[in-house]
mmCIF file of C-alpha atoms in Angstrom:
data_model
loop_
_atom_site.group_PDB
_atom_site.id
_atom_site.type_symbol
_atom_site.label_atom_id
_atom_site.label_comp_id
_atom_site.label_asym_id
_atom_site.label_seq_id
_atom_site.Cartn_x
_atom_site.Cartn_y
_atom_site.Cartn_z
ATOM 1 C CA MET A 78 -0.480 -32.970 -6.212
ATOM 2 C CA ALA A 79 2.548 -34.339 -6.389
ATOM 3 C CA GLU A 80 2.456 -37.336 -3.328
ATOM 4 C CA ILE A 81 5.278 -37.061 -0.323
ATOM 5 C CA ARG A 82 6.519 -40.262 -0.529
ATOM 6 C CA PRO A 83 6.323 -41.876 3.645
ATOM 7 C CA THR A 84 10.147 -43.495 2.568
ATOM 8 C CA VAL A 85 12.000 -39.296 1.585
ATOM 9 C CA ILE A 86 10.545 -38.309 5.204
ATOM 10 C CA ARG A 87 9.426 -39.446 8.639
ATOM 11 C CA GLU A 88 6.041 -40.937 8.602
ATOM 12 C CA GLU A 89 5.698 -37.816 11.109
ATOM 13 C CA LYS A 90 6.443 -35.010 8.722
ATOM 14 C CA VAL A 91 3.941 -36.566 5.950
ATOM 15 C CA GLU A 92 0.951 -36.459 8.234
ATOM 16 C CA ALA A 93 1.991 -32.757 9.386
ATOM 17 C CA ILE A 94 2.908 -31.896 5.999
ATOM 18 C CA ASN A 95 -0.862 -33.218 5.042
ATOM 19 C CA VAL A 96 -2.657 -31.023 7.306
ATOM 20 C CA ILE A 97 -0.339 -28.174 6.540
ATOM 21 C CA ALA A 98 -1.817 -28.739 2.652
ATOM 22 C CA GLY A 99 -4.850 -29.361 3.939
ATOM 23 C CA LYS A 100 -5.496 -25.882 5.675
ATOM 24 C CA LEU A 101 -3.729 -24.526 2.370
ATOM 25 C CA ARG A 102 -6.564 -26.105 0.417
ATOM 26 C CA GLU A 103 -9.107 -25.297 2.426
ATOM 27 C CA SER A 104 -8.585 -21.508 3.026
ATOM 28 C CA GLN A 105 -10.661 -19.335 1.815
ATOM 29 C CA THR A 106 -7.820 -17.072 3.102
ATOM 30 C CA THR A 107 -4.657 -18.149 4.238
ATOM 31 C CA VAL A 108 -2.310 -14.983 5.765
ATOM 32 C CA VAL A 109 2.078 -15.643 5.963
ATOM 33 C CA ALA A 110 3.230 -13.038 8.923
ATOM 34 C CA ASP A 111 6.517 -12.481 10.246
ATOM 35 C CA TYR A 112 5.414 -11.945 14.307
ATOM 36 C CA ARG A 113 9.301 -12.048 15.959
ATOM 37 C CA GLY A 114 9.448 -8.953 18.803
ATOM 38 C CA LEU A 115 6.485 -9.493 19.251
ATOM 39 C CA THR A 116 5.664 -10.793 23.203
ATOM 40 C CA VAL A 117 3.851 -13.357 24.778
ATOM 41 C CA ALA A 118 1.144 -11.234 26.226
ATOM 42 C CA GLN A 119 0.471 -9.513 22.016
ATOM 43 C CA VAL A 120 0.854 -12.758 20.340
ATOM 44 C CA THR A 121 -1.945 -14.552 22.853
ATOM 45 C CA GLU A 122 -3.996 -11.023 22.352
ATOM 46 C CA LEU A 123 -3.601 -11.041 18.061
ATOM 47 C CA ARG A 124 -4.354 -15.429 18.962
ATOM 48 C CA LYS A 125 -7.404 -14.580 20.687
ATOM 49 C CA GLN A 126 -8.868 -11.886 17.770
ATOM 50 C CA LEU A 127 -7.565 -14.349 15.706
ATOM 51 C CA ARG A 128 -9.957 -17.757 17.124
ATOM 52 C CA GLU A 129 -13.321 -15.074 18.057
ATOM 53 C CA ALA A 130 -13.859 -15.241 14.622
ATOM 54 C CA GLY A 131 -12.759 -18.601 13.372
ATOM 55 C CA VAL A 132 -9.249 -17.717 11.562
ATOM 56 C CA GLU A 133 -6.363 -20.394 13.437
ATOM 57 C CA PHE A 134 -3.314 -19.013 13.805
ATOM 58 C CA GLN A 135 -0.323 -21.320 14.424
ATOM 59 C CA VAL A 136 3.670 -21.263 13.809
ATOM 60 C CA LEU A 137 4.966 -23.391 11.330
ATOM 61 C CA LYS A 138 8.453 -24.790 10.385
ATOM 62 C CA ASN A 139 9.001 -23.555 7.528
ATOM 63 C CA SER A 140 10.192 -26.252 5.837
ATOM 64 C CA LEU A 141 7.304 -28.122 6.188
ATOM 65 C CA THR A 142 5.150 -25.739 5.167
ATOM 66 C CA ARG A 143 7.147 -24.874 1.392
ATOM 67 C CA LEU A 144 6.843 -29.112 0.902
ATOM 68 C CA ALA A 145 2.910 -28.858 2.083
ATOM 69 C CA THR A 146 2.737 -25.523 -1.038
ATOM 70 C CA GLU A 147 4.777 -28.337 -3.383
ATOM 71 C CA LYS A 148 1.742 -30.660 -3.282
ATOM 72 C CA GLU A 149 -1.043 -27.851 -3.815
ATOM 73 C CA SER A 150 0.536 -25.425 -6.582
ATOM 74 C CA LEU A 151 1.507 -23.131 -4.909
ATOM 75 C CA THR A 152 5.245 -23.148 -4.532
ATOM 76 C CA GLU A 153 4.523 -18.933 -5.113
ATOM 77 C CA LEU A 154 3.992 -18.853 -1.791
ATOM 78 C CA ASP A 155 7.377 -19.709 -0.847
ATOM 79 C CA GLN A 156 8.345 -16.946 -1.585
ATOM 80 C CA TYR A 157 6.761 -15.052 1.753
ATOM 81 C CA LEU A 158 8.896 -18.614 3.946
ATOM 82 C CA THR A 159 11.731 -17.204 5.231
ATOM 83 C CA GLY A 160 12.544 -16.638 9.134
ATOM 84 C CA PRO A 161 10.066 -16.680 11.689
ATOM 85 C CA ASN A 162 6.880 -16.461 10.215
ATOM 86 C CA ALA A 163 3.016 -17.515 10.975
ATOM 87 C CA LEU A 164 0.106 -18.326 9.205
ATOM 88 C CA ALA A 165 -3.345 -17.576 9.653
ATOM 89 C CA PHE A 166 -5.996 -19.078 7.823
ATOM 90 C CA SER A 167 -9.693 -18.803 7.542
ATOM 91 C CA LYS A 168 -12.021 -21.339 5.745
ATOM 92 C CA ASP A 169 -15.318 -19.392 5.942
ATOM 93 C CA ASP A 170 -14.912 -15.340 6.331
ATOM 94 C CA ILE A 171 -12.152 -14.418 3.155
ATOM 95 C CA ILE A 172 -11.439 -10.918 4.856
ATOM 96 C CA ALA A 173 -11.160 -11.711 8.261
ATOM 97 C CA PRO A 174 -7.301 -12.399 8.691
ATOM 98 C CA ALA A 175 -5.819 -10.538 7.083
ATOM 99 C CA LYS A 176 -8.308 -7.254 8.231
ATOM 100 C CA ILE A 177 -7.886 -8.649 11.765
ATOM 101 C CA ILE A 178 -4.256 -8.849 11.679
ATOM 102 C CA ALA A 179 -3.583 -5.994 10.205
ATOM 103 C CA ASP A 180 -5.360 -4.185 12.539
ATOM 104 C CA PHE A 181 -3.038 -4.964 14.941
ATOM 105 C CA ALA A 182 0.476 -4.555 12.996
ATOM 106 C CA LYS A 183 -1.025 -0.378 12.791
ATOM 107 C CA LYS A 184 -0.747 -1.523 16.313
ATOM 108 C CA ASN A 185 2.094 -3.244 16.362
ATOM 109 C CA ASP A 186 4.754 -2.666 14.221
ATOM 110 C CA LYS A 187 6.658 -5.282 14.853
ATOM 111 C CA LEU A 188 3.970 -7.695 13.058
ATOM 112 C CA GLU A 189 4.952 -8.055 9.082
ATOM 113 C CA ILE A 190 2.730 -8.688 7.140
ATOM 114 C CA LYS A 191 4.470 -10.841 4.048
ATOM 115 C CA GLY A 192 1.579 -12.365 1.648
ATOM 116 C CA GLY A 193 -0.668 -14.952 1.694
ATOM 117 C CA VAL A 194 -3.451 -16.746 -0.594
ATOM 118 C CA ILE A 195 -6.323 -15.626 -1.747
ATOM 119 C CA GLU A 196 -9.041 -17.599 -2.787
ATOM 120 C CA GLY A 197 -6.067 -20.743 -3.957
ATOM 121 C CA LYS A 198 -4.449 -17.498 -6.118
ATOM 122 C CA VAL A 199 -0.322 -16.166 -3.624
ATOM 123 C CA VAL A 200 -0.444 -11.840 -3.248
ATOM 124 C CA GLY A 201 2.027 -10.130 -1.694
ATOM 125 C CA ALA A 202 1.705 -7.970 1.537
ATOM 126 C CA ASP A 203 -0.097 -4.997 -0.734
ATOM 127 C CA GLN A 204 -3.156 -7.365 -2.194
ATOM 128 C CA ILE A 205 -2.899 -8.400 1.311
ATOM 129 C CA LYS A 206 -3.496 -5.264 2.960
ATOM 130 C CA GLU A 207 -6.498 -4.175 0.262
ATOM 131 C CA LEU A 208 -8.446 -7.077 1.551
ATOM 132 C CA ALA A 209 -8.009 -5.562 5.491
ATOM 133 C CA SER A 210 -9.253 -2.365 3.809
ATOM 134 C CA LEU A 211 -12.686 -3.614 3.040
ATOM 135 C CA PRO A 212 -15.369 -3.419 5.279
ATOM 136 C CA SER A 213 -16.229 -6.723 7.134
ATOM 137 C CA ARG A 214 -18.716 -9.615 5.913
ATOM 138 C CA GLU A 215 -20.983 -7.625 8.767
ATOM 139 C CA GLY A 216 -20.311 -4.068 6.971
ATOM 140 C CA LEU A 217 -21.013 -5.754 3.820
ATOM 141 C CA LEU A 218 -24.243 -7.530 4.763
ATOM 142 C CA SER A 219 -25.355 -4.833 6.334
ATOM 143 C CA MET A 220 -24.785 -2.341 3.387
ATOM 144 C CA LEU A 221 -26.224 -4.470 1.426
ATOM 145 C CA LEU A 222 -29.494 -4.761 3.540
ATOM 146 C CA SER A 223 -30.152 -1.292 3.844
ATOM 147 C CA VAL A 224 -29.594 -1.051 -0.444
ATOM 148 C CA LEU A 225 -32.934 -3.568 0.149
ATOM 149 C CA GLN A 226 -35.440 -1.520 2.220
ATOM 150 C CA ALA A 227 -34.201 2.111 0.175
ATOM 151 C CA PRO A 228 -36.681 1.187 -1.951
ATOM 152 C CA MET A 229 -39.347 -0.373 0.362
ATOM 153 C CA ARG A 230 -38.964 2.770 1.880
ATOM 154 C CA ASN A 231 -39.249 4.873 -0.613
ATOM 155 C CA VAL A 232 -42.487 3.429 -1.962
ATOM 156 C CA ALA A 233 -43.486 4.132 1.710
ATOM 157 C CA LEU A 234 -42.940 7.369 2.065
ATOM 158 C CA ALA A 235 -44.630 7.521 -0.855
ATOM 159 C CA VAL A 236 -47.803 5.830 0.275
ATOM 160 C CA LYS A 237 -47.703 8.217 3.148
ATOM 161 C CA ALA A 238 -47.207 11.262 1.536
ATOM 162 C CA VAL A 239 -50.590 10.734 -0.742
ATOM 163 C CA ALA A 240 -52.137 9.297 1.527
ATOM 164 C CA GLU A 241 -51.301 13.016 3.746
ATOM 165 C CA GLN A 242 -52.223 15.486 -0.097
ATOM 166 C CA LYS A 243 -55.595 13.534 0.033
ATOM 167 C CA GLU A 244 -55.850 13.939 3.876
ATOM 168 C CA GLY A 245 -55.969 17.867 3.439
ATOM 169 C CA GLN A 246 -57.351 17.619 0.983
ATOM 170 C CA GLY A 247 -61.168 16.173 2.336
ATOM 171 C CA ALA A 248 -60.018 18.060 5.550
#
């Protein structure tokens, strides 16, 4: 990690760069989106949905974000840092930011996914959209639970069938 020298950049900017770098480092998924054309009400609604899922959504200066990507060795992300951007950071849920932003973009064509970072790897919009198509964390847990319950359910049905068969023979 390269150290940003305060002599080159003012102290406030160094602090902002360090905060952005920390968010990039700690996030499982970061999504870069162009929000141009969205109304204040639409952005507020998007922020609300993201906040409810534990995702932080911020409009950041591209120049400061580029310095943070340099610090975190994520300079491939710089290609997406043009024009007005907002970044969604998720520490806990890999799928949530991609899914929420992709779903929101389907209803609001002004919102454009540009790219992002998934578990430390810079990816394009297509990979973010693929991630968004996966079931949510709750959906995946539900599927896992049903897979785990299936053998028990089958055993219970078999025991019940044997018991019913014996009752039929004994009666």
